[in-house]
Every structure is written in structure tokens, then in C-alpha cells.
PDB file of C-alpha atoms in Angstrom:
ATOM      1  CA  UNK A 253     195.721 130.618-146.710  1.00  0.00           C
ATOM      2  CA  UNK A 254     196.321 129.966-150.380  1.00  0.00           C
ATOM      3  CA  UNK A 255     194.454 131.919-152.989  1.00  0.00           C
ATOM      4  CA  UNK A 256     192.477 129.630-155.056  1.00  0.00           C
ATOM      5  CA  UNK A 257     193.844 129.596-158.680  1.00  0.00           C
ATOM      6  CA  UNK A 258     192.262 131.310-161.000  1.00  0.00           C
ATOM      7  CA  UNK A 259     192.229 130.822-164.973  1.00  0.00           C
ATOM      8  CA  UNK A 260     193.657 133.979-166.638  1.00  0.00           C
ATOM      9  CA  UNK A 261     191.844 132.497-170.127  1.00  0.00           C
ATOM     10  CA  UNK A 262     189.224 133.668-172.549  1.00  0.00           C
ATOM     11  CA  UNK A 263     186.119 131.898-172.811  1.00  0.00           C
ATOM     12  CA  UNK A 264     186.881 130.981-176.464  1.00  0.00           C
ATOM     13  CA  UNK A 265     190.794 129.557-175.106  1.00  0.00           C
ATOM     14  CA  UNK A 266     188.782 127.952-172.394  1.00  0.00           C
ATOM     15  CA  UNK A 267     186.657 126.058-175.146  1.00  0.00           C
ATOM     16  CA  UNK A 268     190.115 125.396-177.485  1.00  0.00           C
ATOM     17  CA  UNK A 269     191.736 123.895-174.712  1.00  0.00           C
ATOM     18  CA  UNK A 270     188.895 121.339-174.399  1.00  0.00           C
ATOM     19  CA  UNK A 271     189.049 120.519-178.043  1.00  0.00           C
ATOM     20  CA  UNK A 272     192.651 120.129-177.485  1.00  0.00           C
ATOM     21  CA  UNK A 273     191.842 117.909-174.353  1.00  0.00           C
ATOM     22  CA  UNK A 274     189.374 115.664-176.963  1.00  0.00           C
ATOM     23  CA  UNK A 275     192.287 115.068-179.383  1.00  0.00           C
ATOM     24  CA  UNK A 276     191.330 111.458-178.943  1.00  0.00           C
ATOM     25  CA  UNK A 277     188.242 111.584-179.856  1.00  0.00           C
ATOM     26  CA  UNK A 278     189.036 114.978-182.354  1.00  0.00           C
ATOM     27  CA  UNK A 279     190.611 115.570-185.478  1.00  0.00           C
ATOM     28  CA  UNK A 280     192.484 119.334-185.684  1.00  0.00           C
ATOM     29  CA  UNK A 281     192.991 120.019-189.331  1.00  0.00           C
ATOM     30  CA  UNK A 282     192.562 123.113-191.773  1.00  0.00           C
ATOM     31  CA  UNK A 283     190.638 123.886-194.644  1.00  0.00           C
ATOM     32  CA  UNK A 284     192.100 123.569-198.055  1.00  0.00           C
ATOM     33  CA  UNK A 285     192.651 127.035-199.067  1.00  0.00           C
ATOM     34  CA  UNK A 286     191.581 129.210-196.488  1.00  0.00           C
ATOM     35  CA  UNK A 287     193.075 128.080-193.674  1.00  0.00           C
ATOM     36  CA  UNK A 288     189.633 127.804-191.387  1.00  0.00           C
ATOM     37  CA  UNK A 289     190.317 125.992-188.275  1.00  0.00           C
ATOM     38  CA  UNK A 290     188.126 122.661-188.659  1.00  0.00           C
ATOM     39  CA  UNK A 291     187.690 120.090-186.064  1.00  0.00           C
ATOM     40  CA  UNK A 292     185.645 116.656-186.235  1.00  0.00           C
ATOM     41  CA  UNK A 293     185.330 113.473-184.992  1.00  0.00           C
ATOM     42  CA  UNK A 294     187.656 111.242-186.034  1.00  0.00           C
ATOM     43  CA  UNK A 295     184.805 108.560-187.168  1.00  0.00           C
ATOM     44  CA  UNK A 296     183.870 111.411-188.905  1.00  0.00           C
ATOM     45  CA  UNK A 297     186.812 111.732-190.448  1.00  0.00           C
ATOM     46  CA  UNK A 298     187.490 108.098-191.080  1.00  0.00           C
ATOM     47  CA  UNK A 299     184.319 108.114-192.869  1.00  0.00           C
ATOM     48  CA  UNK A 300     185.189 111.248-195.694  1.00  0.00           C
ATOM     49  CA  UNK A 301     188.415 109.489-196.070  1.00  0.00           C
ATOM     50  CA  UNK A 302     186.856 106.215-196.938  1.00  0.00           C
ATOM     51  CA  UNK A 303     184.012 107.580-199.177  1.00  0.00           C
ATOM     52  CA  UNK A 304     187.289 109.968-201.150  1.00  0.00           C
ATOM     53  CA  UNK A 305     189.811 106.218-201.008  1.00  0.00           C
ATOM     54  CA  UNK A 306     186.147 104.199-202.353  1.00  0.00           C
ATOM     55  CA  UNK A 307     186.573 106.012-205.923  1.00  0.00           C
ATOM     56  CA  UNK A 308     188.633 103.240-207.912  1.00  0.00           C
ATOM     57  CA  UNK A 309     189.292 104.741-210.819  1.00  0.00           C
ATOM     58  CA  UNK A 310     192.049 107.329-208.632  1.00  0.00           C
ATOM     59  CA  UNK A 311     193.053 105.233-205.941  1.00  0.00           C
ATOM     60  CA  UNK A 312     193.979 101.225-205.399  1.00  0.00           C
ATOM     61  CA  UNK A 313     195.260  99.533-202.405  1.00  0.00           C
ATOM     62  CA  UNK A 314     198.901  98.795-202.692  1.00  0.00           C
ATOM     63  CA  UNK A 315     201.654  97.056-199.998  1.00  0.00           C
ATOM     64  CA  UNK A 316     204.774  97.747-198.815  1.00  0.00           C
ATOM     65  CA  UNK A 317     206.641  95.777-201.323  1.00  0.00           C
ATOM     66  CA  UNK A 318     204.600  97.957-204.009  1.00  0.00           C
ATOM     67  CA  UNK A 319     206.833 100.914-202.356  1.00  0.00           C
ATOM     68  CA  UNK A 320     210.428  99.184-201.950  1.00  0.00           C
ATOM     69  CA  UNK A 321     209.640  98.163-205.742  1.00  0.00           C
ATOM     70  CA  UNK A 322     209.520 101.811-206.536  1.00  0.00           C
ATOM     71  CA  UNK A 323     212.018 102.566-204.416  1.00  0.00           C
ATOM     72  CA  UNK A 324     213.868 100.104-206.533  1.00  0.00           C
ATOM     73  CA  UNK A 325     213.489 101.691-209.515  1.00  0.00           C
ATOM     74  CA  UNK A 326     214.834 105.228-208.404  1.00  0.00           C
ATOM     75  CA  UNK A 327     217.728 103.904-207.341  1.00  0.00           C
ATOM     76  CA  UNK A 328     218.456 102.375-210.834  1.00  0.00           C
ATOM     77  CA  UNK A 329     217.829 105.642-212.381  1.00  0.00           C
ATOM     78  CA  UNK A 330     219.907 107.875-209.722  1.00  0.00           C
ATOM     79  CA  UNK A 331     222.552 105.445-210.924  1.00  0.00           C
ATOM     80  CA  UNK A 332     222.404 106.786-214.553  1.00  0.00           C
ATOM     81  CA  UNK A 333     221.995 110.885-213.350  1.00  0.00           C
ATOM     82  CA  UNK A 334     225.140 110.005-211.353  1.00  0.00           C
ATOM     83  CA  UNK A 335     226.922 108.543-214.383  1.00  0.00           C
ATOM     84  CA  UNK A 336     226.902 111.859-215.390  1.00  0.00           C
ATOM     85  CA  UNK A 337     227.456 113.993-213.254  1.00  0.00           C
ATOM     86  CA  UNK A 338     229.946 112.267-210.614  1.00  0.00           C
ATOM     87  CA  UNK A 339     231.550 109.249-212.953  1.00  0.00           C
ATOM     88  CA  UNK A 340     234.733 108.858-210.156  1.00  0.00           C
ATOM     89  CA  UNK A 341     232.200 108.028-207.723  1.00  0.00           C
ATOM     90  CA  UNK A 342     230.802 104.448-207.882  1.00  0.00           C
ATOM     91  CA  UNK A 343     229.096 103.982-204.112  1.00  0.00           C
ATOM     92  CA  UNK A 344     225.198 104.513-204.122  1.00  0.00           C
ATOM     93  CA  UNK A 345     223.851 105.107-200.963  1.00  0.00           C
ATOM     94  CA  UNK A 346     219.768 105.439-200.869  1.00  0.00           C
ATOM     95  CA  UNK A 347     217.606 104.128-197.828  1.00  0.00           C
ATOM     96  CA  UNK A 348     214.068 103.191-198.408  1.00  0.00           C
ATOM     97  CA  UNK A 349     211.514 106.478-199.050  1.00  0.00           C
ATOM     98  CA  UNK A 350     208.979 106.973-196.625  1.00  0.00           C
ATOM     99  CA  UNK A 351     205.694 106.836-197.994  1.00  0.00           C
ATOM    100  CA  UNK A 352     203.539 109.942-198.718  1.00  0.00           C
ATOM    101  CA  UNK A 353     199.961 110.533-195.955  1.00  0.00           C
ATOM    102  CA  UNK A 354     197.068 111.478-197.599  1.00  0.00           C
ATOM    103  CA  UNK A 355     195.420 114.464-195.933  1.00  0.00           C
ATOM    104  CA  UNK A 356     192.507 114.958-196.954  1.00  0.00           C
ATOM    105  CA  UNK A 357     191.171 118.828-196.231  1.00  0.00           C
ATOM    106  CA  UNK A 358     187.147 119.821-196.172  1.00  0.00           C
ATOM    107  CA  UNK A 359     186.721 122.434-198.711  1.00  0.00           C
ATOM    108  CA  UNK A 360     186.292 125.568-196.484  1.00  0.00           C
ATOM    109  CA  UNK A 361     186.681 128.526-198.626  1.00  0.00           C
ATOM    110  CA  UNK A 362     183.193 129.114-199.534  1.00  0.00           C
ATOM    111  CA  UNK A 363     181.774 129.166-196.161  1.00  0.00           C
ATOM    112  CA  UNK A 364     180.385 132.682-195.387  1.00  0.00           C
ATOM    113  CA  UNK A 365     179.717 132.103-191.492  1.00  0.00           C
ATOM    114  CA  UNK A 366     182.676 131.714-189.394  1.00  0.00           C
ATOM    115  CA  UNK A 367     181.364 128.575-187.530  1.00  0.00           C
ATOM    116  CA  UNK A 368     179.650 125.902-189.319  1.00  0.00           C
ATOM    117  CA  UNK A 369     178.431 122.410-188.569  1.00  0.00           C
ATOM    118  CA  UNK A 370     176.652 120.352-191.399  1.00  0.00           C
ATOM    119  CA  UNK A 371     175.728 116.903-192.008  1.00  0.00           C
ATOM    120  CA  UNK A 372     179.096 114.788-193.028  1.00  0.00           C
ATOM    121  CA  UNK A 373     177.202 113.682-196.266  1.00  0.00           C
ATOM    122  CA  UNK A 374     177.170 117.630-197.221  1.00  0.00           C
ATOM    123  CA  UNK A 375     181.094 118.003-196.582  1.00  0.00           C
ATOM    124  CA  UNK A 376     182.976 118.150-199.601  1.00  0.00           C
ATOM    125  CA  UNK A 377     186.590 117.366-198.999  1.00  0.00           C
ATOM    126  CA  UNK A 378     190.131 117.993-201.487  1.00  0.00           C
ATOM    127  CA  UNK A 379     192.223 114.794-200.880  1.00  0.00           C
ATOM    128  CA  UNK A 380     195.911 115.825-200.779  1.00  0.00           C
ATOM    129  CA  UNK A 381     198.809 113.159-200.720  1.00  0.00           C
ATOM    130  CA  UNK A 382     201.538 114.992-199.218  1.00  0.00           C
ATOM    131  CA  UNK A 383     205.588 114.447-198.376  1.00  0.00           C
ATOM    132  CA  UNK A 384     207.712 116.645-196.184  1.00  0.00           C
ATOM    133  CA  UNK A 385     208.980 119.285-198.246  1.00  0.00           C
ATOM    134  CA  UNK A 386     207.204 118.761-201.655  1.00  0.00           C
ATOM    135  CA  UNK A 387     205.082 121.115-203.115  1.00  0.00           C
ATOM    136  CA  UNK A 388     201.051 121.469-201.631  1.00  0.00           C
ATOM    137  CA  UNK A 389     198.850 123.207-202.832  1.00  0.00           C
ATOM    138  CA  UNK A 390     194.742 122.505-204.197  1.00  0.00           C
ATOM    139  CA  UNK A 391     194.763 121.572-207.747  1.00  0.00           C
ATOM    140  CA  UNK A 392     194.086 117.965-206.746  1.00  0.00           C
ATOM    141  CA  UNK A 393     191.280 118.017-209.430  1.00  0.00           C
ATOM    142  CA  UNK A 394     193.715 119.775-211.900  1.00  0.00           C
ATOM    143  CA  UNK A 395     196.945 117.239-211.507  1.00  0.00           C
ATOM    144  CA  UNK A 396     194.358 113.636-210.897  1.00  0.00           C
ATOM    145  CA  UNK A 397     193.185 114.680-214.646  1.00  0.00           C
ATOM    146  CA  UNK A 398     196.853 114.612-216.068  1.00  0.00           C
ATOM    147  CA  UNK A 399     197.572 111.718-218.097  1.00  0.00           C
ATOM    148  CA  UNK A 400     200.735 110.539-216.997  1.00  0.00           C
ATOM    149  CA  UNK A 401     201.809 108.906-220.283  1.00  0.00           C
ATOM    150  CA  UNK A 402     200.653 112.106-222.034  1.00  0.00           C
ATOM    151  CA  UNK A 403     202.941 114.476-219.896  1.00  0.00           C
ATOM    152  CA  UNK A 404     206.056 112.518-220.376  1.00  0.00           C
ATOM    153  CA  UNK A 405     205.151 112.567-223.918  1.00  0.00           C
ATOM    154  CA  UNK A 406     204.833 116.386-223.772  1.00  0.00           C
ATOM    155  CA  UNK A 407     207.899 117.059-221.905  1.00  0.00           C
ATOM    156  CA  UNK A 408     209.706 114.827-224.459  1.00  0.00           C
ATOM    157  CA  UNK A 409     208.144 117.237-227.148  1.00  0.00           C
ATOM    158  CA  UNK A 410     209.255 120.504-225.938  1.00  0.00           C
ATOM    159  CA  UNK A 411     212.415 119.217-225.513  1.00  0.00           C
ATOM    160  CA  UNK A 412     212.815 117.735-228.972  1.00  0.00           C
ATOM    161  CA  UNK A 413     211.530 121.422-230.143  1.00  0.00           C
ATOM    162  CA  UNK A 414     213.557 123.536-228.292  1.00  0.00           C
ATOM    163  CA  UNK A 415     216.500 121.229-228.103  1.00  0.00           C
ATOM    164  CA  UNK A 416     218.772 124.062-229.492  1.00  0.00           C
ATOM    165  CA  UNK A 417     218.044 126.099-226.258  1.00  0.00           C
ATOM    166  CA  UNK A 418     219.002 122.986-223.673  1.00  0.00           C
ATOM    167  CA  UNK A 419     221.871 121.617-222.405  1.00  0.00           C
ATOM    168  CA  UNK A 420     220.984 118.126-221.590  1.00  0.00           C
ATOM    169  CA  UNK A 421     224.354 117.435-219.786  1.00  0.00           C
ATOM    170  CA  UNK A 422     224.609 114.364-222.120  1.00  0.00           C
ATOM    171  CA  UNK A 423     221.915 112.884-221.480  1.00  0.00           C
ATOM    172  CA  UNK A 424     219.595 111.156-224.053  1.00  0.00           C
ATOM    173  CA  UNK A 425     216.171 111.186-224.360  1.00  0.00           C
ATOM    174  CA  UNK A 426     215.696 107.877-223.316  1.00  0.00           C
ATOM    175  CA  UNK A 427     217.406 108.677-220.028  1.00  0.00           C
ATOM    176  CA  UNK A 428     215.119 111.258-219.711  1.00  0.00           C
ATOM    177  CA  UNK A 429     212.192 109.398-219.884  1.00  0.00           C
ATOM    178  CA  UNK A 430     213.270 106.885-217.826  1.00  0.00           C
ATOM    179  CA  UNK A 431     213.774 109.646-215.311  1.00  0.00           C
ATOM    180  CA  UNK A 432     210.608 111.494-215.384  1.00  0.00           C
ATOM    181  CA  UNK A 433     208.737 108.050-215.407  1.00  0.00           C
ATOM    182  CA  UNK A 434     211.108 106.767-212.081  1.00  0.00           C
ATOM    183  CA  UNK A 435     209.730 110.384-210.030  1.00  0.00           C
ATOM    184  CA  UNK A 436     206.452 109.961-211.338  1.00  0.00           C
ATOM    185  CA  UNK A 437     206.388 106.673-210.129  1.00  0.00           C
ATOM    186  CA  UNK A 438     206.308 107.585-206.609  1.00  0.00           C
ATOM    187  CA  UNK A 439     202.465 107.638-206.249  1.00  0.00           C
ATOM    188  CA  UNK A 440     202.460 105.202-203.071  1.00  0.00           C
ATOM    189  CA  UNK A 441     201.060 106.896-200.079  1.00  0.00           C
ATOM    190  CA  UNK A 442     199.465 105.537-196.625  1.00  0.00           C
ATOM    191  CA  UNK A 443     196.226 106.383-195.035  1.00  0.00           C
ATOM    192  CA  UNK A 444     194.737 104.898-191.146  1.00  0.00           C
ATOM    193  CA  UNK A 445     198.384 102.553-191.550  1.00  0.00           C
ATOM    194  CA  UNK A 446     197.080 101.227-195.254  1.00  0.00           C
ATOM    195  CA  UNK A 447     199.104 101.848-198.187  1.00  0.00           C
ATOM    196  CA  UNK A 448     197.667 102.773-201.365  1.00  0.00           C
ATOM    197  CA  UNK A 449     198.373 104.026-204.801  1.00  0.00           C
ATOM    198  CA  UNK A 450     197.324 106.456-206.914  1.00  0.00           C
ATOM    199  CA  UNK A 451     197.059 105.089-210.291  1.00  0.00           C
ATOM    200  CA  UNK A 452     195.618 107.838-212.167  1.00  0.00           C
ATOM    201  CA  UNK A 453     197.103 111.506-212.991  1.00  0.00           C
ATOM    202  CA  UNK A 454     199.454 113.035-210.883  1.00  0.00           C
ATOM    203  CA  UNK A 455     200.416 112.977-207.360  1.00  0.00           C
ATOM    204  CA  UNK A 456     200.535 116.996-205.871  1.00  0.00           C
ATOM    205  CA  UNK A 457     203.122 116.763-203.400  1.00  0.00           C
ATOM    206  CA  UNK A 458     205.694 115.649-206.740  1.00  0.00           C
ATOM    207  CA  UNK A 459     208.113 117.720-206.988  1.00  0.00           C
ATOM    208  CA  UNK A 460     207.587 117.918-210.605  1.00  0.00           C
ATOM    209  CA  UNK A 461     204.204 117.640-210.825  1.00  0.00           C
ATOM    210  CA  UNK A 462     203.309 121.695-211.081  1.00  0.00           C
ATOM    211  CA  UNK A 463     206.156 121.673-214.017  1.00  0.00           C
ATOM    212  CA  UNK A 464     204.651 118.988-215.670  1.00  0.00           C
ATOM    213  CA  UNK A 465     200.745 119.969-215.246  1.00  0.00           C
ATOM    214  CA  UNK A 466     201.900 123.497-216.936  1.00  0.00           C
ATOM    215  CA  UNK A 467     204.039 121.653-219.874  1.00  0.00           C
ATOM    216  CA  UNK A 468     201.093 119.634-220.531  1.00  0.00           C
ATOM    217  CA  UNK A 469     198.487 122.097-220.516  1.00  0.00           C
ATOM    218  CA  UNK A 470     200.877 124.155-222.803  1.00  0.00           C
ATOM    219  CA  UNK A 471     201.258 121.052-224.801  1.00  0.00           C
ATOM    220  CA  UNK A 472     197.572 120.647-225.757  1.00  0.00           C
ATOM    221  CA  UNK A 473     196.825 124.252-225.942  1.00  0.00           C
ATOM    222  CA  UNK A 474     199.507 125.208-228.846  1.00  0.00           C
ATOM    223  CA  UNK A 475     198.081 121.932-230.831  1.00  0.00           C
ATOM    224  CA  UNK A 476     194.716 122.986-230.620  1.00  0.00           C
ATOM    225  CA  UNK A 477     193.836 126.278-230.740  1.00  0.00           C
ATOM    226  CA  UNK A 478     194.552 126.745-234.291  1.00  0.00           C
ATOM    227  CA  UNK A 479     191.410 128.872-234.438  1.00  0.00           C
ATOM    228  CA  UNK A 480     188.099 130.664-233.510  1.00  0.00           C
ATOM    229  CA  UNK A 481     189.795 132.134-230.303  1.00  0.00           C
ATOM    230  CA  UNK A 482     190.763 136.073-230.562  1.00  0.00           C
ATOM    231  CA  UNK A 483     192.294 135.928-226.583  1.00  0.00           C
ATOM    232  CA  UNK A 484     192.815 132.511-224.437  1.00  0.00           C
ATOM    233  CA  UNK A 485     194.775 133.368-220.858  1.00  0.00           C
ATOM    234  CA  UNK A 486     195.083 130.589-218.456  1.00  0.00           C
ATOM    235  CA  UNK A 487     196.317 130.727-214.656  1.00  0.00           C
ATOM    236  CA  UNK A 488     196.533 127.284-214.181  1.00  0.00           C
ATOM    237  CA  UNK A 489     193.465 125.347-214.524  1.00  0.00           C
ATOM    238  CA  UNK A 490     191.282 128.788-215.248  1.00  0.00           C
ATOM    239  CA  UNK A 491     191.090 129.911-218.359  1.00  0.00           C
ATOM    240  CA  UNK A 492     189.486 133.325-219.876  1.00  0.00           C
ATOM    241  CA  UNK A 493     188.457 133.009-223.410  1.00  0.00           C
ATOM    242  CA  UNK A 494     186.620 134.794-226.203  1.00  0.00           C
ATOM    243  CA  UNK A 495     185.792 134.186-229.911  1.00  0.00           C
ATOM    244  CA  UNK A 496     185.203 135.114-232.780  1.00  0.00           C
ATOM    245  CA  UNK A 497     181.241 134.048-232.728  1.00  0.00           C
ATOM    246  CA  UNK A 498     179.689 132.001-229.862  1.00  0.00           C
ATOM    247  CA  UNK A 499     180.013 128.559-232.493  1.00  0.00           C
ATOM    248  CA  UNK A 500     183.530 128.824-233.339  1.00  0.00           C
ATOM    249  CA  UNK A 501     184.223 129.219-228.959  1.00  0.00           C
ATOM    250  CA  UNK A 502     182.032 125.992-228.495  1.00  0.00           C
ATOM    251  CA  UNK A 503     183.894 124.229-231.377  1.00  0.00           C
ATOM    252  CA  UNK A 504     187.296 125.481-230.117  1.00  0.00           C
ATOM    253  CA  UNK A 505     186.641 124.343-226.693  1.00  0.00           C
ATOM    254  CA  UNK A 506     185.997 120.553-228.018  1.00  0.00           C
ATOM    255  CA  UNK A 507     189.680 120.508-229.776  1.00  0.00           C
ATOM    256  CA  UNK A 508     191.774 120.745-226.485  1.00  0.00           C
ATOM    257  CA  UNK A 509     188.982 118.200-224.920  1.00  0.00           C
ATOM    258  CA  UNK A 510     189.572 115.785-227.391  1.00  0.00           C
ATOM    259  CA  UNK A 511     193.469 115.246-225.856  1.00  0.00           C
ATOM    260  CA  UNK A 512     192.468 114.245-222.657  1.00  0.00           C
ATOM    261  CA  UNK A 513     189.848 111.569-222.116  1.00  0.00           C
ATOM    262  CA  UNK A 514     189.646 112.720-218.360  1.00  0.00           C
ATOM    263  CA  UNK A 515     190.463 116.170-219.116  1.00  0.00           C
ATOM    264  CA  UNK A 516     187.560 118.352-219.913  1.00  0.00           C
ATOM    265  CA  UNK A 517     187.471 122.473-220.258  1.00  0.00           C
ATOM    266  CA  UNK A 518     184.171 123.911-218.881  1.00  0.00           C
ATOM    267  CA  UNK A 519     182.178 126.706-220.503  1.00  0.00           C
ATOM    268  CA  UNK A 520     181.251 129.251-217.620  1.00  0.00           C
ATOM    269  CA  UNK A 521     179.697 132.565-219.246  1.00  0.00           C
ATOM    270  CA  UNK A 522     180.396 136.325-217.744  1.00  0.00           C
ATOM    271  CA  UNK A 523     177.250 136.462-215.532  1.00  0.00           C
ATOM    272  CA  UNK A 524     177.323 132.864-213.635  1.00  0.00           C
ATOM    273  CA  UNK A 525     180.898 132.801-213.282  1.00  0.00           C
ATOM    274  CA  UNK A 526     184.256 134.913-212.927  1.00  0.00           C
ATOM    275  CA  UNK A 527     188.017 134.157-214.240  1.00  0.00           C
ATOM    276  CA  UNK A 528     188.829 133.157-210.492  1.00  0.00           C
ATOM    277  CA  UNK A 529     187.627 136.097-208.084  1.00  0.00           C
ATOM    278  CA  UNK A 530     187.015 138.563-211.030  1.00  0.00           C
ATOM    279  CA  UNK A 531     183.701 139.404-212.161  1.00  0.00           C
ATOM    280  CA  UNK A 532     183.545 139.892-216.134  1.00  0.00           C
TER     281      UNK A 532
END
């Protein structure tokens, strides 16, 4: 007589394999810095990616011809970086890129209880457009509030002033422009089988978009903090500050503001907020 088969599994693997079992009905994701498992409906999740896609001053629909236009245009500029560095070789071979997914994570890492279930109206969620090997991380917020135009001209700057220090490999700095503006260019991404664009700031998963978020930043700090600040020490988009008098930090503050129309820096004092998890 056969022995009736019995589950070696935990309650708590018995109740992931049903979620795993739902996955038509369930979304499996993570949170955006923490790593929390997080699981919803997908009309849930549908919703939050509508209400995130609904803000039009970010986002705008876009087509597949949008995306072989762009692809277009990085093929003219590989052209000119191979010019350079392989002129023998006058075959270009470059398929069609595969557009970018938007992901968009629930902000997780201030949850204290280990399981939580609110209202979808109280979940607060980081979009993050995403290609297979570029660069993720959560400074949406930070890179979305980067001028485009502005960080080309910065990079274009700092190479102008340190152009002593850099070997260009012959290349001008209209090339270079053209170049930077050709990568950040690629800002077409698909969501639910749509494509869209992202016409404002810059797109995370760029490859250059962490060097050009810091050059910027840089860019605006050295032009504006000519004075009133005794110490100013940024780790990305945190900064710890002090001043010479409480006025002169408030009027510093406004000078680096005034660079960026979407670009604002924050006053948070000692005792209702820390420079990232330190306490002041």
C-alpha cells in the first residue's frame, strides 16, 4: 500500500508557493532600496503605474518609430567615434536597441513591520526605467530634476577648463556634444506593451547618467557658493551644510536654486532631519 505523500514544507513555503501559483493574478517585485519582498495584484499594479505614467511633465507617449529614430541617430554618431578610433574599418554593423521597461518599485524602506498591507492610494512608488546591464539604482527624483541641456553644457565646461589634463583622442567639442546628446537621447522605454518617453531629466539606467548628475551638481555648486557657507559636503543628492549666520545659509541655499528651475535644495535642520542615516 502506498504511503500517502506528504509535504516536507514550512507553513510560510506552503503560503509562497501559492503566491507563486497566483502569478496570474500577482505581481512579485521588490522594494526600491530595501529589497522587501512585495506582492500585489496586478490591477493593482496597473493602477500605480498609470497614476506615476499620468504626470506629463516627465513622461509622454511615444511609438516605435520614435525609437528606430533614435536608434538612427546613434548610429550616425558611432560612425564619427569610429572615425577615430578604427579609420581602416568602414562596415557599421548596429541592430535596432531594445527599448528600456519601466519598473516601477513601492517605496519599502521605511516600513517598520515586516508585513504590511495599505490602501493603494497610500503606496508611494520610485518609477525606474531600466536596461539590461545599465546602472539602477533610486535617485529617480535626483536624475528626473537634471536639465539635460544644462548637463551637456556642464560637461562641455569642465572639459574646456581642464582641457590641459584630457586627451580627447582628437575629438572636438562638437563631436562631443553630439555624442553625449546621441546617449542621452535614449529615453524611450515601454510599459503594459506601450512605448513612452521620458522627456524631462535623465533616464537612471544611462550609462552616463550617474557621471553626468555628479558633473552637474559639481557644476552649479563651484558657481554658486561663493559665500556664507564655512562646510558644504554632498553624497549625491544629500548635502550637510553650515554657515556663517542662519541668513547668509538661507541666502546661499537660493544661489544654487536659481540654476535649476526644477532643481531645488531643501533646508532640513539637525533635530527633524539627519545627513542620510546620521543624526546631527
Amino acid at each position: 500500500m502506498n504511503e500517502p505523500h506528504r509535504s516536507n514544507l514550512t507553513s510560510t513555503e506552503r503560503g509562497v508557493k501559492k503566491l507563486l501559483q497566483a502569478k496570474e493574478e500577482l505581481r512579485h517585485t521588490v522594494g526600491d532600496k530595501c529589497g522587501s519582498f512585495v506582492v500585489m495584484p496586478h490591477t493593482m499594479d496597473k493602477i500605480l503605474t498609470n497614476e506615476v505614467l499620468s504626470n506629463d511633465t516627465v513622461y509622454e507617449e511615444s511609438s516605435l518609430s520614435a525609437l528606430e529614430s533614435v536608434c538612427k541617430r546613434v548610429m550616425s554618431v558611432i560612425s564619427i567615434v569610429r572615425k577615430r578610433t578604427s579609420p581602416g574599418k568602414t562596415t557599421l554593423r548596429y541592430g535596432l536597441s531594445s527599448a528600456m521597461t519601466l519598473y516601477n518599485l513601492e517605496k519599502t524602506q521605511i516600513r517598520q513591520n515586516e508585513h504590511y498591507d495599505p490602501p493603494w492610494t497610500e503606496i508611494k512608488t520610485r518609477p525606474i526605467i531600466a536596461s539590461c546591464g545599465g546602472p539602477v539604482d533610486g535617485l529617480s527624483i535626483l536624475y528626473a530634476n537634471v536639465i539635460t541641456a544644462g548637463a551637456v553644457r556642464a560637461v562641455l565646461s569642465l572639459i574646456e577648463d581642464d582641457k590641459d589634463h584630457i586627451t580627447m583622442m582628437e575629438f572636438s567639442l562638437s563631436e562631443t556634444k553630439d555624442i553625449v546628446e546621441a546617449a542621452l537621447g535614449c529615453n524611450t522605454f515601454c510599459s503594459d506593451n506601450k512605448f513612452y518617453r521620458q522627456k524631462q531629466g535623465l533616464v537612471v539606467s544611462n550609462r552616463i547618467a550617474p557621471v553626468l548628475a555628479v558633473i552637474f551638481l559639481d557644476h552649479i555648486e563651484k558657481s554658486s557658493l561663493t559665500s556664507g557657507i564655512l562646510y558644504w559636503k554632498r553624497y549625491i543628492d544629500d548635502v550637510f551644510i553650515t554657515g556663517t549666520t542662519g541668513e547668509d545659509l538661507v541666502e546661499a541655499l537660493k544661489r544654487p536654486s536659481s540654476h535649476n528651475a526644477i532643481l531645488t535644495f531643501i533646508r532640513e535642520d539637525p533635530e527633524r532631519a539627519g545627513f542620510l542615516p546620521v543624526s546631527m
